[in-house]
Amino acid sequence: MTPLHRNDIAIDLGTANTIVRNSTEDALFYEATCIAIENKYGATRTIAIGNNAKKMLGRSPLDIEVINPVSNGAISDFETTKIFIRSLIEQAKTSALAPRVGISIPRNLTQVERHSLYEATMLAGAKEVLLIEDPFSASVGAGLDVSTPRAKMIIDAGGGLVEASIISLGGLVTSAFTKEAGDFIDYAIMEFCRHNKNIGISKETAENIKKNISVFNDNPSINIGAKNLINGMPIAYELHLNDFKNIILNGMEKIRKVALKAINEAPPQIAPDLIEDGVVLTGGLALMPGLKEYLQEELKIAIHLSTDPLLDISKGAWLIMQNYASYNQGL
């Protein structure tokens, strides 16, 4: 790595987690996209970011607000996003000089949202901001050569968005997305418990339930701590995981539809490449049990799970930053 690049920082600002790196080595920061801010005596200060802030959700006193600054891949709170990114930059920069920051973003962000993110990052201390679209970051991070005429398809399934994209000659051929992604499944599990079990569970509990359900096998029962919605008291509750299979299948079906839309909108010349090479599956939701097999069966195309689906975007963003001019056509 040359001195020119020692102060480069790549950020995967995800809805659920944020990943930061300043090289292709291990990620420097891989924690929840969450920040805890104290408002006291007319002044505000940051209490915690990342996982430490997430632990405070639902447990913080009245003068501490726990915020997720990103919703469905877009900025939901400009000021907290600026504070959050400033904290990340301070942790990741390797000199006193202002760093060049690359942020991977969903394709569906509007120009207003892109400008807000750009401005927030500049105000957070960057000397230059490069906005890199997720399909390119994910593809490069997964090891795909997107510069050739041979088309590559990637499905990036995350917490806030699922994006299916086909790339050829360094540019986007087709793309489709849905906001009914990992978080959507979590909230569906929470609502099922509320309406069918009369219990309230946290989003964290819903996430754990989602990760432990196999749609193709029989599932065990688990014991959880919940809130009895009839009398408001805490309760130890036994959940049968098989009850949630339809919710998981519904989430998988939405991913299938997004992938199918991207494929249907592609020209016929792309078909042989997809048949021979298949599709790469990446993102946190890619690790959901049975998703790879479900998509492969439904789409009748080989699905290849990335070797490092959680880190592809941050790694790809950093690699693109090092040769930004050659990728700029598609970005």
XYZ file of C-alpha atoms in Angstrom:
331
model
C 0.000 0.000 0.000
C 1.525 3.303 -1.078
C 1.677 6.410 1.169
C -0.907 8.044 -1.103
C -3.523 5.577 0.053
C -2.691 5.276 3.735
C -5.429 7.680 4.735
C -8.195 6.180 2.624
C -11.253 4.969 4.518
C -14.000 2.757 3.064
C -17.375 2.601 4.798
C -20.223 0.172 4.288
C -22.968 2.196 5.977
C -25.624 -0.489 6.320
C -29.049 -0.370 7.888
C -28.144 -3.011 10.466
C -24.349 -2.879 10.646
C -21.560 -0.557 9.584
C -18.178 -1.846 8.459
C -15.095 0.370 8.161
C -11.678 -0.440 6.746
C -8.563 1.427 5.648
C -6.964 -1.510 3.849
C -7.977 -4.883 2.439
C -6.981 -6.449 5.737
C -9.326 -6.993 8.673
C -12.175 -4.546 9.168
C -11.400 -1.886 11.774
C -15.024 -1.441 12.812
C -17.792 -3.991 12.361
C -20.660 -3.078 14.625
C -24.296 -2.013 14.696
C -25.310 1.174 12.891
C -26.408 2.737 16.131
C -25.543 5.770 18.250
C -26.541 6.800 21.777
C -26.753 10.538 22.467
C -27.322 12.192 25.830
C -29.428 15.378 25.972
C -28.876 16.936 29.366
C -28.808 20.475 30.732
C -29.253 21.894 27.236
C -26.167 20.120 25.871
C -25.725 16.940 23.829
C -22.886 14.442 23.820
C -22.246 11.050 22.303
C -22.416 8.247 24.873
C -21.692 5.276 22.645
C -21.706 4.055 19.047
C -21.985 0.625 17.468
C -22.702 -2.440 19.562
C -22.405 -0.571 22.857
C -25.163 1.780 21.713
C -27.327 -1.097 20.473
C -27.162 -2.728 23.902
C -28.860 0.375 25.287
C -31.957 0.061 23.061
C -35.040 -0.101 25.276
C -32.892 0.211 28.395
C -31.712 3.827 28.333
C -32.934 6.564 30.713
C -35.102 9.405 29.393
C -32.199 11.772 28.744
C -30.384 9.287 26.467
C -31.691 8.667 22.956
C -30.576 5.598 21.009
C -30.828 6.201 17.274
C -30.317 4.179 14.118
C -29.288 6.924 11.659
C -29.929 4.724 8.598
C -33.281 3.262 7.555
C -33.733 1.070 4.466
C -30.294 2.121 3.279
C -31.052 5.863 3.437
C -30.224 8.541 5.996
C -33.081 8.933 8.447
C -31.384 11.510 10.687
C -28.847 13.913 9.165
C -27.315 15.256 12.379
C -26.788 11.881 14.017
C -25.378 10.481 10.767
C -22.803 13.283 10.746
C -21.849 12.532 14.358
C -21.733 8.789 13.653
C -19.492 9.164 10.586
C -17.201 11.599 12.420
C -16.680 8.964 15.129
C -15.873 6.358 12.471
C -13.388 8.632 10.721
C -11.617 9.449 13.983
C -11.191 5.737 14.686
C -10.029 4.806 11.187
C -7.788 7.622 9.957
C -4.085 6.937 10.133
C -2.723 10.491 10.166
C -3.682 14.004 11.196
C -4.561 14.809 7.577
C -8.211 14.689 6.516
C -8.881 11.337 4.831
C -10.470 10.453 1.526
C -13.665 8.538 2.365
C -15.502 6.105 0.120
C -19.051 5.157 1.109
C -20.945 2.333 -0.534
C -24.586 3.254 -1.131
C -27.731 1.547 -2.466
C -28.594 2.370 -6.078
C -32.067 3.598 -5.167
C -30.849 6.611 -3.184
C -32.186 9.854 -4.642
C -29.926 12.748 -5.569
C -31.130 14.576 -2.468
C -30.214 11.595 -0.262
C -26.838 11.241 -1.975
C -26.120 14.922 -1.435
C -27.122 14.653 2.235
C -24.750 11.734 2.762
C -21.972 13.511 0.875
C -22.461 16.673 2.924
C -22.645 14.777 6.214
C -19.350 13.012 5.436
C -17.588 16.215 4.407
C -18.772 17.946 7.571
C -17.559 14.931 9.539
C -13.975 15.641 8.465
C -13.370 14.086 5.034
C -11.251 15.912 2.450
C -12.959 14.054 -0.407
C -15.997 11.771 -0.578
C -16.529 9.034 -3.160
C -20.007 7.524 -3.364
C -19.836 3.961 -4.709
C -22.974 1.999 -5.532
C -23.478 -1.271 -3.669
C -23.753 -3.602 -6.710
C -20.229 -2.624 -7.783
C -18.774 -2.756 -4.252
C -20.356 -6.152 -3.603
C -19.249 -7.582 -6.955
C -15.625 -6.427 -6.652
C -15.493 -7.531 -3.015
C -16.779 -10.966 -3.998
C -13.973 -11.287 -6.538
C -15.959 -10.738 -9.736
C -14.354 -9.047 -12.734
C -17.027 -6.550 -13.778
C -14.954 -5.003 -16.579
C -15.429 -7.771 -19.149
C -18.287 -8.238 -21.660
C -19.281 -11.396 -19.793
C -22.230 -10.489 -17.581
C -22.083 -11.016 -13.826
C -25.163 -11.157 -11.602
C -25.112 -10.509 -7.877
C -27.865 -10.517 -5.259
C -27.011 -8.354 -2.260
C -29.436 -9.287 0.523
C -29.077 -7.032 3.534
C -31.064 -5.783 6.495
C -32.640 -2.766 4.823
C -32.551 -3.664 1.130
C -32.278 -6.551 -1.285
C -30.674 -5.546 -4.601
C -30.314 -7.844 -7.603
C -28.005 -6.500 -10.299
C -26.473 -7.601 -13.585
C -23.197 -5.918 -14.548
C -21.262 -6.031 -17.816
C -18.408 -3.932 -19.249
C -18.134 -1.994 -15.996
C -21.731 -0.772 -16.151
C -25.127 -1.784 -14.865
C -27.282 -3.738 -17.311
C -30.335 -4.182 -15.090
C -31.122 -3.819 -11.402
C -34.088 -4.332 -9.096
C -34.578 -3.888 -5.365
C -37.000 -4.283 -2.486
C -37.005 -2.708 0.960
C -38.728 -5.813 2.335
C -35.417 -7.326 3.418
C -33.943 -8.678 6.661
C -35.522 -6.072 8.920
C -38.894 -6.687 7.260
C -38.690 -10.351 8.283
C -37.739 -9.382 11.851
C -40.725 -7.065 12.188
C -43.015 -9.725 10.706
C -41.847 -12.155 13.394
C -42.485 -9.530 16.072
C -45.991 -8.878 14.742
C -46.751 -12.605 14.577
C -45.821 -12.951 18.243
C -47.924 -9.908 19.122
C -51.074 -10.988 17.290
C -50.892 -14.770 17.628
C -49.071 -15.322 20.935
C -50.010 -12.161 22.858
C -46.348 -11.544 23.664
C -43.997 -8.692 22.870
C -40.437 -9.524 21.831
C -37.451 -7.340 20.979
C -36.049 -6.988 17.473
C -32.887 -8.720 18.678
C -34.957 -11.750 19.734
C -36.701 -11.716 16.354
C -33.310 -11.690 14.602
C -32.192 -14.733 16.597
C -35.410 -16.547 15.722
C -34.890 -15.780 12.021
C -31.333 -17.127 12.073
C -32.384 -20.433 13.620
C -35.271 -21.439 11.356
C -34.765 -23.974 8.579
C -37.627 -23.900 6.084
C -36.734 -27.348 4.742
C -36.429 -29.203 8.061
C -38.297 -29.680 11.292
C -37.326 -27.067 13.863
C -37.057 -27.322 17.648
C -38.825 -25.226 20.246
C -36.930 -22.496 22.079
C -37.483 -20.666 25.348
C -37.407 -16.873 25.289
C -38.019 -13.984 27.630
C -40.962 -11.829 26.505
C -43.591 -9.382 27.682
C -47.087 -10.698 28.344
C -49.279 -8.243 26.430
C -52.374 -9.197 28.425
C -51.101 -8.179 31.864
C -47.854 -6.370 30.957
C -45.675 -8.734 33.006
C -42.422 -10.468 31.963
C -42.934 -14.067 30.928
C -40.819 -17.096 30.029
C -42.337 -18.418 26.824
C -41.800 -21.520 24.705
C -41.888 -20.792 20.976
C -42.260 -23.442 18.298
C -39.972 -22.333 15.473
C -42.029 -24.235 12.892
C -44.746 -21.612 13.412
C -42.520 -19.054 11.677
C -41.706 -21.017 8.520
C -44.247 -19.178 6.386
C -42.792 -15.810 7.409
C -39.321 -16.915 6.313
C -40.659 -18.371 3.062
C -42.494 -15.133 2.356
C -39.230 -13.224 2.802
C -37.404 -15.625 0.483
C -40.137 -15.229 -2.110
C -39.648 -11.455 -2.158
C -35.947 -11.988 -2.842
C -36.821 -14.399 -5.667
C -39.135 -11.818 -7.251
C -36.445 -9.144 -7.162
C -33.926 -11.492 -8.793
C -36.477 -12.546 -11.395
C -37.251 -8.923 -12.261
C -33.578 -8.156 -12.870
C -33.237 -11.250 -15.053
C -36.428 -10.583 -17.018
C -35.324 -7.041 -17.853
C -31.928 -8.183 -19.174
C -31.393 -8.615 -22.951
C -31.212 -12.155 -24.411
C -27.431 -11.915 -24.848
C -27.074 -12.098 -21.072
C -28.826 -15.490 -20.745
C -25.874 -17.757 -21.703
C -23.613 -16.033 -19.162
C -26.116 -16.549 -16.335
C -26.689 -20.181 -17.307
C -22.964 -20.930 -17.318
C -21.783 -18.777 -14.402
C -24.856 -18.584 -12.170
C -25.516 -15.876 -9.593
C -23.465 -14.730 -6.589
C -25.385 -14.290 -3.321
C -23.962 -11.891 -0.746
C -25.027 -9.713 2.206
C -25.996 -10.615 5.762
C -29.299 -12.187 4.749
C -27.413 -14.532 2.405
C -26.543 -16.598 5.487
C -30.200 -17.285 6.282
C -30.589 -21.096 6.355
C -32.047 -22.454 3.123
C -32.025 -19.221 1.093
C -29.353 -20.367 -1.364
C -31.141 -23.672 -1.963
C -34.539 -21.978 -2.275
C -33.343 -19.500 -4.914
C -31.507 -22.206 -6.825
C -34.615 -24.386 -6.958
C -36.990 -21.546 -7.871
C -34.811 -19.729 -10.414
C -33.282 -22.872 -11.963
C -29.892 -21.126 -11.973
C -26.800 -21.997 -9.941
C -26.515 -19.820 -6.823
C -23.018 -19.320 -5.399
C -22.753 -18.102 -1.835
C -19.926 -15.602 -1.494
C -17.069 -16.748 0.718
C -17.379 -13.618 2.869
C -20.895 -12.183 2.353
C -20.800 -9.881 5.367
C -17.625 -8.093 4.283
C -17.855 -8.012 0.475
C -19.190 -4.452 0.215
C -16.609 -2.830 2.491
C -13.760 -4.733 0.862
C -15.007 -3.917 -2.630
C -15.462 -0.240 -1.795
C -11.860 0.009 -0.622
C -10.533 -1.786 -3.713
C -12.554 0.491 -6.002
C -11.186 3.566 -4.222
C -7.662 2.527 -5.157
C -8.529 2.567 -8.878
C -11.573 4.811 -8.908
C -11.029 6.261 -12.397
C -11.331 2.854 -14.085
C -14.587 2.076 -12.288
C -16.114 5.543 -12.570
C -18.060 4.737 -15.744
C -20.469 2.454 -13.921
C -20.544 4.229 -10.558
